[in-house]
Short mmCIF file of C-alpha atoms and ligand atoms in Angstrom, two decimals:
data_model
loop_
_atom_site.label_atom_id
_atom_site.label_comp_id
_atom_site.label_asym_id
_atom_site.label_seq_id
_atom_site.Cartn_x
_atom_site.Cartn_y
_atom_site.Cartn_z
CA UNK A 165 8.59 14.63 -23.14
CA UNK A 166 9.36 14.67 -19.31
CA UNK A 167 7.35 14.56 -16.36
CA UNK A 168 7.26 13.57 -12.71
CA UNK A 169 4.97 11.31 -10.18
CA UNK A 170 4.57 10.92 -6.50
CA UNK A 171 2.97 7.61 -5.57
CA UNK A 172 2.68 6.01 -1.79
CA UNK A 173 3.56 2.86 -1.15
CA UNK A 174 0.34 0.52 0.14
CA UNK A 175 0.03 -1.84 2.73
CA UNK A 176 -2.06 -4.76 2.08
CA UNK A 177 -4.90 -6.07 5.48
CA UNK A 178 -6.05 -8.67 2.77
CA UNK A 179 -3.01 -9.44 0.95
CA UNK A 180 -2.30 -10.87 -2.10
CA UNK A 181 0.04 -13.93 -2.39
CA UNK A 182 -0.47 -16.09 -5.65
CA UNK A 183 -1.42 -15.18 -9.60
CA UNK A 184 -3.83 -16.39 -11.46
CA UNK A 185 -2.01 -15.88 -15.07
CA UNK A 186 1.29 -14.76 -14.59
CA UNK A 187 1.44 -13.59 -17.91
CA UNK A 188 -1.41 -10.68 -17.34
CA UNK A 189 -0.28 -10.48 -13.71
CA UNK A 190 -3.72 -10.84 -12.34
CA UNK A 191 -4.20 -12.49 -8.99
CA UNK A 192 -5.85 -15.63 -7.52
CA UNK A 193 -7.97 -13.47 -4.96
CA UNK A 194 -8.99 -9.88 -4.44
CA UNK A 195 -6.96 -7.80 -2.03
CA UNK A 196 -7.56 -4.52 0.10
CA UNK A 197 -4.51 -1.84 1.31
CA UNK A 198 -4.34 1.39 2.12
CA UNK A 199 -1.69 3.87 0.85
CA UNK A 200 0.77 5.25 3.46
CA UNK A 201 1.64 9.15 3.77
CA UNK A 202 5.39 8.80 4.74
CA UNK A 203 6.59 5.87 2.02
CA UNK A 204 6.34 8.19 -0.75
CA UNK A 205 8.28 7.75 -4.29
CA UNK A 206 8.63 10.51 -6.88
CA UNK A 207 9.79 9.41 -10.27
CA UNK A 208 10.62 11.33 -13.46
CA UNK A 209 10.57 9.73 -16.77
CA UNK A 210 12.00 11.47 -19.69
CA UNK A 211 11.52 10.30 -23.23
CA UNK A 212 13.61 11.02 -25.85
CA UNK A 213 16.30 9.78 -28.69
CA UNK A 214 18.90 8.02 -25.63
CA UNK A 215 20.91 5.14 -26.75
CA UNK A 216 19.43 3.08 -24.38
CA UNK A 217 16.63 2.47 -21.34
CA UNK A 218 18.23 3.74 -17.84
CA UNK A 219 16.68 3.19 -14.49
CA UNK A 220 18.03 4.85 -11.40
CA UNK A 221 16.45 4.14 -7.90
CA UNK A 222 18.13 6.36 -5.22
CA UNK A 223 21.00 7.74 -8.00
CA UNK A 224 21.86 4.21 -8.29
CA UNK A 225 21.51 2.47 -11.94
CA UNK A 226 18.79 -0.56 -11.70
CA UNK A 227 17.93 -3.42 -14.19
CA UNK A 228 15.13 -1.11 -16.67
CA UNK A 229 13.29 -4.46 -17.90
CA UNK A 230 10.70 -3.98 -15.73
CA UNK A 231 10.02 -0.62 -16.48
CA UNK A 232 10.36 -1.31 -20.34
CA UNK A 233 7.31 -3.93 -20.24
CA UNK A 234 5.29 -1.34 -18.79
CA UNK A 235 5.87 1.23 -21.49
CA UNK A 236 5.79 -0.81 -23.98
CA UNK A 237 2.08 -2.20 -22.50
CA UNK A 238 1.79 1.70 -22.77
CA UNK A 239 2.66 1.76 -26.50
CA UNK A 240 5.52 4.31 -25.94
CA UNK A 241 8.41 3.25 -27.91
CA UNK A 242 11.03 6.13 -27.25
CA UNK A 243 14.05 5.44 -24.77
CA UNK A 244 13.33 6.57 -21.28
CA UNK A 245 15.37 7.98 -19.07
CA UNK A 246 13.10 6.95 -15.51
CA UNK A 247 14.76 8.23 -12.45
CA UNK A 248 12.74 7.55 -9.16
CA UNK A 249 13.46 8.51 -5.24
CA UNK A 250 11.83 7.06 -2.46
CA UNK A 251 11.97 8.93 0.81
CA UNK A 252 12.30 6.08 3.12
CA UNK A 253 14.74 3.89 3.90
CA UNK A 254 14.97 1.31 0.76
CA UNK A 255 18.14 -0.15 2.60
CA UNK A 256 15.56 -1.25 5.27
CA UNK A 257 13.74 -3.84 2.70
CA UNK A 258 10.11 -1.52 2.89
CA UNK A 259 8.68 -2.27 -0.06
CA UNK A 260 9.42 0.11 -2.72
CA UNK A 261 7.62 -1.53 -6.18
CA UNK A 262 4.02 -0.51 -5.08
CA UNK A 263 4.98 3.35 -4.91
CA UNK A 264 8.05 3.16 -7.56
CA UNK A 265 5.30 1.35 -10.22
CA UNK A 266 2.59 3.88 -10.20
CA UNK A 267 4.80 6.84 -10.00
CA UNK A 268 5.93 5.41 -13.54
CA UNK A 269 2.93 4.49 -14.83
CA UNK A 270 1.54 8.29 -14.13
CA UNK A 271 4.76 9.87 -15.07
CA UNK A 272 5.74 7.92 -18.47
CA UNK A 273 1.56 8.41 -19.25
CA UNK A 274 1.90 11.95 -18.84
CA UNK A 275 5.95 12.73 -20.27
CA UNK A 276 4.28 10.88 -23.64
CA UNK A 277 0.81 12.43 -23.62
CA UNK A 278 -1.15 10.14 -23.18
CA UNK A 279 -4.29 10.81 -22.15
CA UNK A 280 -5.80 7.88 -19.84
CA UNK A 281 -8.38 7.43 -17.34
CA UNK A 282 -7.20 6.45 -13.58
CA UNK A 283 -8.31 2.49 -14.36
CA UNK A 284 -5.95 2.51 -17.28
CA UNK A 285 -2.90 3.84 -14.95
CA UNK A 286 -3.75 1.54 -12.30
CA UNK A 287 -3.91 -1.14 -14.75
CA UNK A 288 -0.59 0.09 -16.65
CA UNK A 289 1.24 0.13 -13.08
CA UNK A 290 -0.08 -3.52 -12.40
CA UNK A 291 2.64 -4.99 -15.46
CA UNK A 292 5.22 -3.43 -13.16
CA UNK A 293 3.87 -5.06 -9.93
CA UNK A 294 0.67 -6.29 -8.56
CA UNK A 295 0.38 -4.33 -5.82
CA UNK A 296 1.35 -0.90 -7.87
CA UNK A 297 -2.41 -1.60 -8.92
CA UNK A 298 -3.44 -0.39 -5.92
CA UNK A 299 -0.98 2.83 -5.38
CA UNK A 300 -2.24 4.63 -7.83
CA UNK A 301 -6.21 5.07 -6.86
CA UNK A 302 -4.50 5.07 -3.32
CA UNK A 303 -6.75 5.31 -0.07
CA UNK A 304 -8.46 2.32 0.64
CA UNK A 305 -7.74 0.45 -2.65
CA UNK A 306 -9.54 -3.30 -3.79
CA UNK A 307 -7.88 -4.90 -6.97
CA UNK A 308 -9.12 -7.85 -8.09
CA UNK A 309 -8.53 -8.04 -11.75
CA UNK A 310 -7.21 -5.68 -14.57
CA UNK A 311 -7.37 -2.44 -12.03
CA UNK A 312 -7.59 -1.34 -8.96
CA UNK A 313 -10.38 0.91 -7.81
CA UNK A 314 -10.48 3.27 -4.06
CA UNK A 315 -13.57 2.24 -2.23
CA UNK A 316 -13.06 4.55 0.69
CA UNK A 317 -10.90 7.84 0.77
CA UNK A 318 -7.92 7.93 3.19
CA UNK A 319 -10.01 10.42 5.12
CA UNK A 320 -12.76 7.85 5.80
CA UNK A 321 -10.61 7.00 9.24
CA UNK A 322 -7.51 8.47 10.99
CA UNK A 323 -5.31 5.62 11.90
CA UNK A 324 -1.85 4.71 12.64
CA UNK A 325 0.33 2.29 11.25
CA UNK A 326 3.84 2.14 12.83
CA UNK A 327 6.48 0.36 10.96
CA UNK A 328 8.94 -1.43 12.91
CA UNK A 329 11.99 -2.05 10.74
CA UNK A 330 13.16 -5.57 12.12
CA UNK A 331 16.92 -5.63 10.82
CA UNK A 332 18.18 -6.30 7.61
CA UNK A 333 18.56 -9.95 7.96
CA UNK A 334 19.74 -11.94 4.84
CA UNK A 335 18.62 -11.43 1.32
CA UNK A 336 14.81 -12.52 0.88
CA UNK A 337 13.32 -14.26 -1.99
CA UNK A 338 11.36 -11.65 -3.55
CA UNK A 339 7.27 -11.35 -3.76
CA UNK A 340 7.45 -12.07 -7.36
CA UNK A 341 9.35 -15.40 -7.14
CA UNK A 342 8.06 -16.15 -3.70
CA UNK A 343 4.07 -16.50 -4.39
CA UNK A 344 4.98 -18.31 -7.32
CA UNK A 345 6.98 -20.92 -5.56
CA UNK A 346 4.48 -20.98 -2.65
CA UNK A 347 1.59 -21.64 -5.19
CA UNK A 348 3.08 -24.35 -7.06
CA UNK A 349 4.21 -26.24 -3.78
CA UNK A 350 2.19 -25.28 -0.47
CA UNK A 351 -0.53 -27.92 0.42
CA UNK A 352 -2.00 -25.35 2.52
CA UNK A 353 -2.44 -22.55 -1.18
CA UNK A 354 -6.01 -23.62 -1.99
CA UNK A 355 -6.97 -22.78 1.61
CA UNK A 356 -4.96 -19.85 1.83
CA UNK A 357 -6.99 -18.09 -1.46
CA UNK A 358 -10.08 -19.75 -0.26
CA UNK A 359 -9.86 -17.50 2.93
CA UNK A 360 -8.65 -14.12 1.27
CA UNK A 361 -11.86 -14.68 -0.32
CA UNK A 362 -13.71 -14.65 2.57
CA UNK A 363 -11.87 -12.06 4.04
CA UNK A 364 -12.29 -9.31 1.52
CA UNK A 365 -15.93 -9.05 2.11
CA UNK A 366 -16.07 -9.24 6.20
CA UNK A 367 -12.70 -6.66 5.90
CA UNK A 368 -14.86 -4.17 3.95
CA UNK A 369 -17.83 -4.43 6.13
CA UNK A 370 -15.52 -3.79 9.37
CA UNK A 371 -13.59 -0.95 7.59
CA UNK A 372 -17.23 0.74 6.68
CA UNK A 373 -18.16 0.26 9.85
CA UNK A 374 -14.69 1.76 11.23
CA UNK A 375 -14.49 -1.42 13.27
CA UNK A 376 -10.36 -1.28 14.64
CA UNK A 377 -10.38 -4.90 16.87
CA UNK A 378 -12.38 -6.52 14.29
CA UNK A 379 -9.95 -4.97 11.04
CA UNK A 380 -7.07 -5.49 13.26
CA UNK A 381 -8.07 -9.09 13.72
CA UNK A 382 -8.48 -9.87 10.35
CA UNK A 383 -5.84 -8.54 9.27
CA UNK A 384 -3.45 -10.01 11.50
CA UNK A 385 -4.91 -13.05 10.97
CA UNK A 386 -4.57 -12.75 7.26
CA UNK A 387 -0.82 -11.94 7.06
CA UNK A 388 -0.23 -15.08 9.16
CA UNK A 389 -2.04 -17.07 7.15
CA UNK A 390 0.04 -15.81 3.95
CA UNK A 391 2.64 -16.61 6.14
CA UNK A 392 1.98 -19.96 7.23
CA UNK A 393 1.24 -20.70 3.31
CA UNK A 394 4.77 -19.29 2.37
CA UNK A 395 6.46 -21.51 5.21
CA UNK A 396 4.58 -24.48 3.92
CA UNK A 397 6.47 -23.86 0.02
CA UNK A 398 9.32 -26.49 -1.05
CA UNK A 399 11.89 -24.94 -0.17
CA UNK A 400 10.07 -23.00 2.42
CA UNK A 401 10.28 -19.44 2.46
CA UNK A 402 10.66 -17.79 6.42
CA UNK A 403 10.44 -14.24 6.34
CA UNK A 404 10.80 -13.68 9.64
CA UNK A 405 13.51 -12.35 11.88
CA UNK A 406 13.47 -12.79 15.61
CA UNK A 407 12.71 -9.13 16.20
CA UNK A 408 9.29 -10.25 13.64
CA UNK A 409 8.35 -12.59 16.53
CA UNK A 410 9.27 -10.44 19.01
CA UNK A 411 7.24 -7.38 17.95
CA UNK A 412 4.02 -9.67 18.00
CA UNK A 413 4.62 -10.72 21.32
CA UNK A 414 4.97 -6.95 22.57
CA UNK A 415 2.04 -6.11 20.31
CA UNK A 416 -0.07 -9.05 21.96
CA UNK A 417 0.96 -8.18 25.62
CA UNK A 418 0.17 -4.38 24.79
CA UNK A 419 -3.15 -5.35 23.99
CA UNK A 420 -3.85 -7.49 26.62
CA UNK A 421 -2.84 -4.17 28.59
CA UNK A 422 -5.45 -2.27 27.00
CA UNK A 423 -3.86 -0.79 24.21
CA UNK A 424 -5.36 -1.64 20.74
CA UNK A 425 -2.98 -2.39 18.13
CA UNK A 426 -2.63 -5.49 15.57
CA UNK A 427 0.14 -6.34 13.67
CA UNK A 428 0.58 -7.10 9.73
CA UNK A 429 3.64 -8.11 8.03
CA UNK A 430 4.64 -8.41 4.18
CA UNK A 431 7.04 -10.86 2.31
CA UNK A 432 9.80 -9.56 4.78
CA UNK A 433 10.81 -8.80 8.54
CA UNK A 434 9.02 -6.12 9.54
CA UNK A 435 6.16 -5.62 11.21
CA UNK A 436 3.32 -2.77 11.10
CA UNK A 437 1.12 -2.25 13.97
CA UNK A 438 -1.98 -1.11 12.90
CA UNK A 439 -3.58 1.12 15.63
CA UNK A 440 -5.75 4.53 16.84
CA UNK A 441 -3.76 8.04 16.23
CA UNK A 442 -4.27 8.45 20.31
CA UNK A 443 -2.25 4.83 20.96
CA UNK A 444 0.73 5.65 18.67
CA UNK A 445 3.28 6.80 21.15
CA UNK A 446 2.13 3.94 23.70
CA UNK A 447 2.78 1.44 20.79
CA UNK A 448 5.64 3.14 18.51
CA UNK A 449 7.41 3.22 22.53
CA UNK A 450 7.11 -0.66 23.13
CA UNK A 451 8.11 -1.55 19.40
CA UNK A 452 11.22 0.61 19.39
CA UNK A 453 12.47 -1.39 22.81
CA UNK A 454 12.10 -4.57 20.80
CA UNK A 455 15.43 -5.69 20.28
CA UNK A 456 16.77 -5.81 16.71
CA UNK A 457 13.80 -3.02 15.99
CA UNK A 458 16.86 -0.03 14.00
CA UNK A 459 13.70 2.08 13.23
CA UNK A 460 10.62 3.28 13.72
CA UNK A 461 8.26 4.76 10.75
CA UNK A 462 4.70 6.13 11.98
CA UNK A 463 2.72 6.67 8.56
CA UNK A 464 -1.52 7.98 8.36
CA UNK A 465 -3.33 7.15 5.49
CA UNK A 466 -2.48 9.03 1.80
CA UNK A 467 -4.11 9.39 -1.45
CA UNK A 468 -3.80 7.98 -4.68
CA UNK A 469 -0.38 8.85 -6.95
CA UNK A 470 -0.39 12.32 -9.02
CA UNK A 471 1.54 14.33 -11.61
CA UNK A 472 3.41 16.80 -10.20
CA UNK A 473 3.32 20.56 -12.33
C1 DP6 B 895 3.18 -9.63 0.42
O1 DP6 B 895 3.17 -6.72 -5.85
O2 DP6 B 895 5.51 -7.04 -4.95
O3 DP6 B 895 3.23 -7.35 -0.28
O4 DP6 B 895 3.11 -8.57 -8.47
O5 DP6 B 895 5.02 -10.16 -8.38
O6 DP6 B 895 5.46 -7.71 -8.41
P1 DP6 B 895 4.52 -8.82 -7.99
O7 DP6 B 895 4.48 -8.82 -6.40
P2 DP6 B 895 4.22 -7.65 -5.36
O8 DP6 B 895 3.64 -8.51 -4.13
C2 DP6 B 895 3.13 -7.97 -2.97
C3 DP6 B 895 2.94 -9.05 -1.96
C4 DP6 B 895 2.63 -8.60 -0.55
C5 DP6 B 895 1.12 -8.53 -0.30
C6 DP6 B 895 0.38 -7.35 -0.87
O9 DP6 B 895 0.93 -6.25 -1.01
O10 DP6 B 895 -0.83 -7.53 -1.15
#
Protein backbone atom coordinates (compact mmCIF):
# COMPACT_ATOMS: atom_id res chain seq x y z
CA UNK A 1 0.00 0.00 0.00
CA UNK A 2 3.09 2.37 0.18
CA UNK A 3 6.19 2.57 -1.58
CA UNK A 4 8.97 4.87 -2.71
CA UNK A 5 10.93 5.87 -6.16
CA UNK A 6 14.07 7.65 -7.09
CA UNK A 7 14.01 8.91 -10.67
CA UNK A 8 16.71 11.48 -12.40
CA UNK A 9 15.73 14.16 -14.12
CA UNK A 10 16.86 13.97 -18.14
CA UNK A 11 18.23 16.37 -20.32
CA UNK A 12 17.12 16.31 -23.80
CA UNK A 13 20.38 16.85 -27.02
CA UNK A 14 17.33 16.21 -29.41
CA UNK A 15 14.53 17.76 -27.71
CA UNK A 16 11.10 17.52 -27.95
CA UNK A 17 8.91 20.65 -28.52
CA UNK A 18 5.38 19.91 -30.11
CA UNK A 19 2.62 16.82 -29.71
CA UNK A 20 1.25 14.98 -32.05
CA UNK A 21 -2.21 14.11 -30.07
CA UNK A 22 -2.33 15.91 -27.05
CA UNK A 23 -4.77 13.71 -25.77
CA UNK A 24 -2.24 10.46 -25.68
CA UNK A 25 0.63 12.90 -25.13
CA UNK A 26 2.70 11.50 -27.88
CA UNK A 27 5.07 13.76 -29.73
CA UNK A 28 5.56 15.16 -33.27
CA UNK A 29 9.29 13.81 -33.42
CA UNK A 30 11.49 11.37 -31.59
CA UNK A 31 13.81 12.74 -28.94
CA UNK A 32 17.15 11.55 -27.19
CA UNK A 33 18.37 12.66 -23.30
CA UNK A 34 20.33 11.36 -20.93
CA UNK A 35 19.44 11.10 -17.19
CA UNK A 36 21.52 13.24 -14.77
CA UNK A 37 23.10 11.78 -11.39
CA UNK A 38 22.67 14.94 -9.18
CA UNK A 39 18.77 16.03 -10.19
CA UNK A 40 17.40 13.19 -8.41
CA UNK A 41 13.58 12.98 -7.05
CA UNK A 42 12.36 10.38 -4.56
CA UNK A 43 8.63 10.09 -4.23
CA UNK A 44 6.41 7.98 -1.95
CA UNK A 45 2.92 7.22 -2.81
CA UNK A 46 0.67 5.74 -0.28
CA UNK A 47 -2.71 4.32 -1.10
CA UNK A 48 -5.32 4.01 1.11
CA UNK A 49 -9.08 5.08 2.34
CA UNK A 50 -7.93 9.31 2.55
CA UNK A 51 -10.67 11.71 1.97
CA UNK A 52 -9.01 13.06 -0.77
CA UNK A 53 -5.79 13.05 -3.43
CA UNK A 54 -2.73 15.13 -1.77
CA UNK A 55 0.40 16.07 -3.56
CA UNK A 56 3.33 17.56 -1.75
CA UNK A 57 6.54 18.64 -3.69
CA UNK A 58 9.25 19.83 -1.20
CA UNK A 59 6.55 19.58 2.04
CA UNK A 60 4.61 22.00 0.11
CA UNK A 61 0.86 20.93 -1.02
CA UNK A 62 0.65 20.95 -5.10
CA UNK A 63 -2.40 20.76 -7.50
CA UNK A 64 -2.76 16.37 -7.51
CA UNK A 65 -4.63 16.43 -11.06
CA UNK A 66 -1.78 15.52 -12.71
CA UNK A 67 -0.86 12.81 -10.68
CA UNK A 68 -4.58 11.51 -10.56
CA UNK A 69 -4.64 11.02 -14.54
CA UNK A 70 -1.73 8.93 -14.21
CA UNK A 71 -3.19 6.54 -11.69
CA UNK A 72 -6.14 6.40 -12.97
CA UNK A 73 -4.31 5.46 -16.66
CA UNK A 74 -2.88 2.94 -14.03
CA UNK A 75 -6.34 1.64 -13.01
CA UNK A 76 -5.68 2.38 -9.27
CA UNK A 77 -8.68 3.92 -7.85
CA UNK A 78 -7.73 4.36 -4.05
CA UNK A 79 -6.77 7.97 -2.72
CA UNK A 80 -3.08 8.58 -2.75
CA UNK A 81 -1.23 10.24 -0.55
CA UNK A 82 2.11 11.08 -3.20
CA UNK A 83 4.78 12.97 -1.45
CA UNK A 84 7.96 13.64 -3.65
CA UNK A 85 11.51 15.52 -2.85
CA UNK A 86 13.81 16.63 -5.30
CA UNK A 87 17.35 17.28 -4.18
CA UNK A 88 18.09 20.25 -6.23
CA UNK A 89 17.15 23.48 -6.21
CA UNK A 90 13.32 23.53 -7.60
CA UNK A 91 13.37 27.37 -6.67
CA UNK A 92 15.99 27.60 -9.49
CA UNK A 93 13.27 26.57 -12.35
CA UNK A 94 15.47 22.95 -13.19
CA UNK A 95 13.05 20.97 -14.42
CA UNK A 96 11.49 18.81 -11.93
CA UNK A 97 8.39 16.82 -14.00
CA UNK A 98 10.83 14.41 -15.84
CA UNK A 99 12.26 12.96 -12.42
CA UNK A 100 8.97 13.79 -10.19
CA UNK A 101 6.76 11.67 -13.11
CA UNK A 102 8.62 8.47 -13.15
CA UNK A 103 9.33 8.36 -9.52
CA UNK A 104 5.35 8.16 -9.42
CA UNK A 105 4.77 6.05 -12.02
CA UNK A 106 7.33 3.34 -10.31
CA UNK A 107 6.19 4.12 -6.86
CA UNK A 108 2.17 4.19 -7.26
CA UNK A 109 2.95 0.76 -9.70
CA UNK A 110 4.63 -0.81 -6.95
CA UNK A 111 2.50 0.73 -3.46
CA UNK A 112 -0.65 -1.01 -5.61
CA UNK A 113 1.03 -4.16 -6.87
CA UNK A 114 1.08 -3.95 -9.91
CA UNK A 115 3.17 -5.90 -11.69
CA UNK A 116 4.44 -4.12 -15.06
CA UNK A 117 7.19 -4.34 -17.41
CA UNK A 118 9.69 -1.15 -17.68
CA UNK A 119 7.74 -0.04 -21.22
CA UNK A 120 4.52 0.07 -19.29
CA UNK A 121 6.15 2.50 -16.47
CA UNK A 122 7.76 4.53 -18.98
CA UNK A 123 4.61 4.72 -20.78
CA UNK A 124 2.47 5.29 -17.42
CA UNK A 125 5.01 8.25 -16.49
CA UNK A 126 4.53 9.76 -20.10
CA UNK A 127 0.47 10.88 -18.99
CA UNK A 128 2.31 12.85 -16.33
CA UNK A 129 4.85 14.47 -18.75
CA UNK A 130 6.49 13.72 -21.97
CA UNK A 131 9.73 13.78 -21.02
CA UNK A 132 9.06 11.48 -17.68
CA UNK A 133 9.00 8.86 -20.66
CA UNK A 134 12.40 8.98 -20.79
CA UNK A 135 13.42 9.07 -16.84
CA UNK A 136 12.42 6.01 -16.16
CA UNK A 137 14.63 3.62 -18.66
CA UNK A 138 17.17 6.49 -17.85
CA UNK A 139 20.75 6.48 -19.53
CA UNK A 140 20.67 7.38 -22.94
CA UNK A 141 16.86 7.28 -23.46
CA UNK A 142 14.89 7.63 -27.29
CA UNK A 143 11.00 8.06 -26.98
CA UNK A 144 9.20 8.34 -29.85
CA UNK A 145 5.80 7.03 -29.22
CA UNK A 146 3.92 5.18 -26.33
CA UNK A 147 7.47 4.50 -24.36
CA UNK A 148 10.63 5.26 -24.02
CA UNK A 149 13.38 2.71 -24.42
CA UNK A 150 17.61 3.18 -23.16
CA UNK A 151 19.70 2.61 -26.21
CA UNK A 152 23.00 3.10 -24.49
CA UNK A 153 23.75 2.72 -20.64
CA UNK A 154 24.99 5.84 -18.77
CA UNK A 155 28.29 4.01 -18.61
CA UNK A 156 28.65 3.97 -22.41
CA UNK A 157 30.64 7.57 -21.89
CA UNK A 158 31.82 9.67 -18.88
CA UNK A 159 30.78 13.18 -19.51
CA UNK A 160 30.01 16.35 -17.87
CA UNK A 161 27.17 18.47 -17.99
CA UNK A 162 27.43 21.66 -15.84
CA UNK A 163 24.29 23.48 -15.13
CA UNK A 164 24.51 27.09 -14.92
CA UNK A 165 21.47 28.38 -13.06
CA UNK A 166 20.89 31.82 -14.94
CA UNK A 167 18.60 33.70 -12.27
CA UNK A 168 15.18 33.32 -11.57
CA UNK A 169 13.89 35.81 -13.98
CA UNK A 170 10.04 36.17 -14.29
CA UNK A 171 7.54 33.40 -14.34
CA UNK A 172 7.86 31.26 -17.70
CA UNK A 173 5.13 29.83 -19.69
CA UNK A 174 5.43 26.29 -19.00
CA UNK A 175 6.60 23.31 -21.57
CA UNK A 176 3.14 22.05 -21.60
CA UNK A 177 1.42 25.30 -22.72
CA UNK A 178 4.47 26.56 -24.49
CA UNK A 179 4.93 23.77 -27.41
CA UNK A 180 1.39 23.95 -27.80
CA UNK A 181 1.26 27.61 -28.49
CA UNK A 182 4.50 27.43 -30.53
CA UNK A 183 2.90 24.62 -32.74
CA UNK A 184 -0.26 26.21 -33.48
CA UNK A 185 1.47 29.64 -34.39
CA UNK A 186 5.33 29.41 -35.42
CA UNK A 187 5.84 29.52 -39.28
CA UNK A 188 9.14 28.15 -38.64
CA UNK A 189 7.21 24.45 -36.56
CA UNK A 190 7.15 22.28 -39.69
CA UNK A 191 10.89 22.96 -40.11
CA UNK A 192 11.66 22.75 -36.63
CA UNK A 193 10.15 18.79 -36.43
CA UNK A 194 11.43 18.27 -39.87
CA UNK A 195 15.03 18.73 -38.41
CA UNK A 196 14.61 16.80 -34.98
CA UNK A 197 13.98 14.21 -37.43
CA UNK A 198 17.03 14.39 -38.96
CA UNK A 199 18.80 14.88 -35.98
CA UNK A 200 17.86 11.81 -34.03
CA UNK A 201 19.58 9.54 -36.40
CA UNK A 202 23.07 11.58 -37.04
CA UNK A 203 22.85 12.22 -32.84
CA UNK A 204 22.82 8.42 -32.33
CA UNK A 205 25.49 7.67 -34.78
CA UNK A 206 27.85 10.45 -33.06
CA UNK A 207 26.89 9.25 -29.50
CA UNK A 208 27.88 5.44 -30.69
CA UNK A 209 30.69 6.66 -31.99
CA UNK A 210 31.45 8.80 -28.66
CA UNK A 211 31.87 11.73 -31.03
CA UNK A 212 31.87 15.07 -28.22
CA UNK A 213 32.33 18.19 -31.07
CA UNK A 214 30.05 16.50 -33.35
CA UNK A 215 27.14 15.64 -30.25
CA UNK A 216 27.99 18.93 -28.87
CA UNK A 217 27.22 20.52 -32.20
CA UNK A 218 24.12 19.02 -32.70
CA UNK A 219 22.93 19.49 -29.83
CA UNK A 220 23.55 23.00 -29.47
CA UNK A 221 22.29 23.48 -32.61
CA UNK A 222 19.11 21.70 -31.79
CA UNK A 223 18.14 23.63 -28.62
CA UNK A 224 18.50 26.83 -30.69
CA UNK A 225 16.50 25.76 -33.16
CA UNK A 226 13.62 24.84 -30.51
CA UNK A 227 14.41 28.09 -29.52
CA UNK A 228 14.19 30.08 -32.50
CA UNK A 229 10.73 28.06 -33.15
CA UNK A 230 9.43 29.15 -29.61
CA UNK A 231 10.47 32.92 -30.34
CA UNK A 232 8.72 32.71 -33.64
CA UNK A 233 5.04 31.68 -31.51
CA UNK A 234 2.19 34.52 -31.34
CA UNK A 235 2.80 35.79 -28.55
CA UNK A 236 6.37 34.77 -28.66
CA UNK A 237 7.79 32.93 -25.96
CA UNK A 238 11.77 34.21 -24.90
CA UNK A 239 13.20 32.03 -22.48
CA UNK A 240 16.16 33.59 -22.16
CA UNK A 241 17.82 35.74 -19.56
CA UNK A 242 20.88 37.81 -20.28
CA UNK A 243 23.10 35.54 -18.22
CA UNK A 244 21.47 32.64 -21.12
CA UNK A 245 23.29 34.76 -23.74
CA UNK A 246 26.03 35.39 -21.81
CA UNK A 247 26.96 31.80 -20.88
CA UNK A 248 27.05 30.97 -24.74
CA UNK A 249 29.30 33.61 -25.42
CA UNK A 250 31.81 32.34 -22.59
CA UNK A 251 31.08 28.80 -23.77
CA UNK A 252 31.95 29.87 -27.50
CA UNK A 253 35.14 31.88 -26.53
CA UNK A 254 36.21 28.81 -24.25
CA UNK A 255 36.12 26.76 -27.15
CA UNK A 256 37.74 28.80 -29.43
CA UNK A 257 40.48 28.58 -26.54
CA UNK A 258 40.67 24.99 -26.81
CA UNK A 259 38.37 23.83 -24.37
CA UNK A 260 35.48 21.60 -25.67
CA UNK A 261 32.21 22.31 -24.31
CA UNK A 262 28.64 23.01 -26.05
CA UNK A 263 25.82 24.39 -24.58
CA UNK A 264 21.98 23.16 -24.43
CA UNK A 265 19.19 24.91 -22.89
CA UNK A 266 15.44 23.84 -22.04
CA UNK A 267 12.11 25.89 -21.98
CA UNK A 268 13.94 28.21 -19.39
CA UNK A 269 17.19 30.31 -18.52
CA UNK A 270 19.67 28.11 -17.91
CA UNK A 271 22.18 26.76 -19.68
CA UNK A 272 24.09 23.23 -19.57
CA UNK A 273 27.45 22.89 -20.98
CA UNK A 274 27.91 19.66 -22.18
CA UNK A 275 31.65 18.70 -21.94
CA UNK A 276 34.73 15.95 -21.09
CA UNK A 277 35.04 14.99 -17.14
CA UNK A 278 38.87 16.44 -17.60
CA UNK A 279 37.36 20.13 -18.89
CA UNK A 280 34.82 20.51 -16.02
CA UNK A 281 36.66 22.79 -13.69
CA UNK A 282 38.05 24.89 -16.80
CA UNK A 283 34.33 25.29 -17.86
CA UNK A 284 32.19 25.10 -14.45
CA UNK A 285 35.16 28.21 -13.58
CA UNK A 286 34.19 30.50 -16.65
CA UNK A 287 30.32 29.81 -16.23
CA UNK A 288 30.25 30.66 -12.54
CA UNK A 289 32.02 34.30 -13.46
CA UNK A 290 29.10 34.85 -15.81
CA UNK A 291 27.20 37.43 -14.28
CA UNK A 292 23.66 36.62 -13.09
CA UNK A 293 25.07 32.73 -13.04
CA UNK A 294 23.64 32.09 -8.59
CA UNK A 295 24.78 28.43 -9.16
CA UNK A 296 26.61 25.95 -10.46
CA UNK A 297 25.35 22.09 -10.72
CA UNK A 298 28.05 19.56 -12.29
CA UNK A 299 25.90 16.26 -12.92
CA UNK A 300 27.54 12.61 -14.86
CA UNK A 301 25.27 10.46 -16.42
CA UNK A 302 22.59 8.14 -14.12
CA UNK A 303 20.42 5.25 -14.65
CA UNK A 304 16.97 4.65 -15.13
CA UNK A 305 14.33 5.30 -11.93
CA UNK A 306 13.95 2.33 -9.23
CA UNK A 307 11.95 1.19 -6.19
CA UNK A 308 13.60 1.74 -3.27
CA UNK A 309 13.31 -1.48 -0.41
C1 LIG B 1 12.14 21.70 -23.54
O1 LIG B 1 7.91 16.96 -20.82
O2 LIG B 1 7.84 19.13 -19.55
O3 LIG B 1 12.44 20.11 -21.80
O4 LIG B 1 4.92 16.66 -21.94
O5 LIG B 1 3.77 18.86 -21.79
O6 LIG B 1 4.61 17.76 -19.72
P1 LIG B 1 4.80 17.97 -21.21
O7 LIG B 1 6.19 18.73 -21.39
P2 LIG B 1 7.64 18.42 -20.83
O8 LIG B 1 8.52 19.13 -21.97
C2 LIG B 1 9.90 19.06 -22.05
C3 LIG B 1 10.39 20.04 -23.05
C4 LIG B 1 11.88 20.28 -23.08
C5 LIG B 1 12.58 19.36 -24.09
C6 LIG B 1 12.79 17.92 -23.69
O9 LIG B 1 12.95 17.60 -22.51
O10 LIG B 1 12.84 17.09 -24.62
Amino acid sequence: MKATAVAHANIALVKYWGKRDEARMLPEAASLSLALDRLRTTTTVELGDFSADSFTLDSRAEDPSRARALLDAAGIRQRARIESRNEFPTAAGLASSASGFAALAVAAAAAAGLRKTPEELSALARLGSGSAARSVPGGWAVWENESARQVFSPTHWDLRFCIAVCADGEKQVGSRDGMRSTRETSPYHGAWIAQCRRDLPAALHLLAARDLPGLGALAERNALRMHADALAADPPLLYWQPATIACLQALRALRSSGVQAWPTIDAGPHVVAICAPADADAVEGRLRSVPGVTELLRCAPAGGATLLP
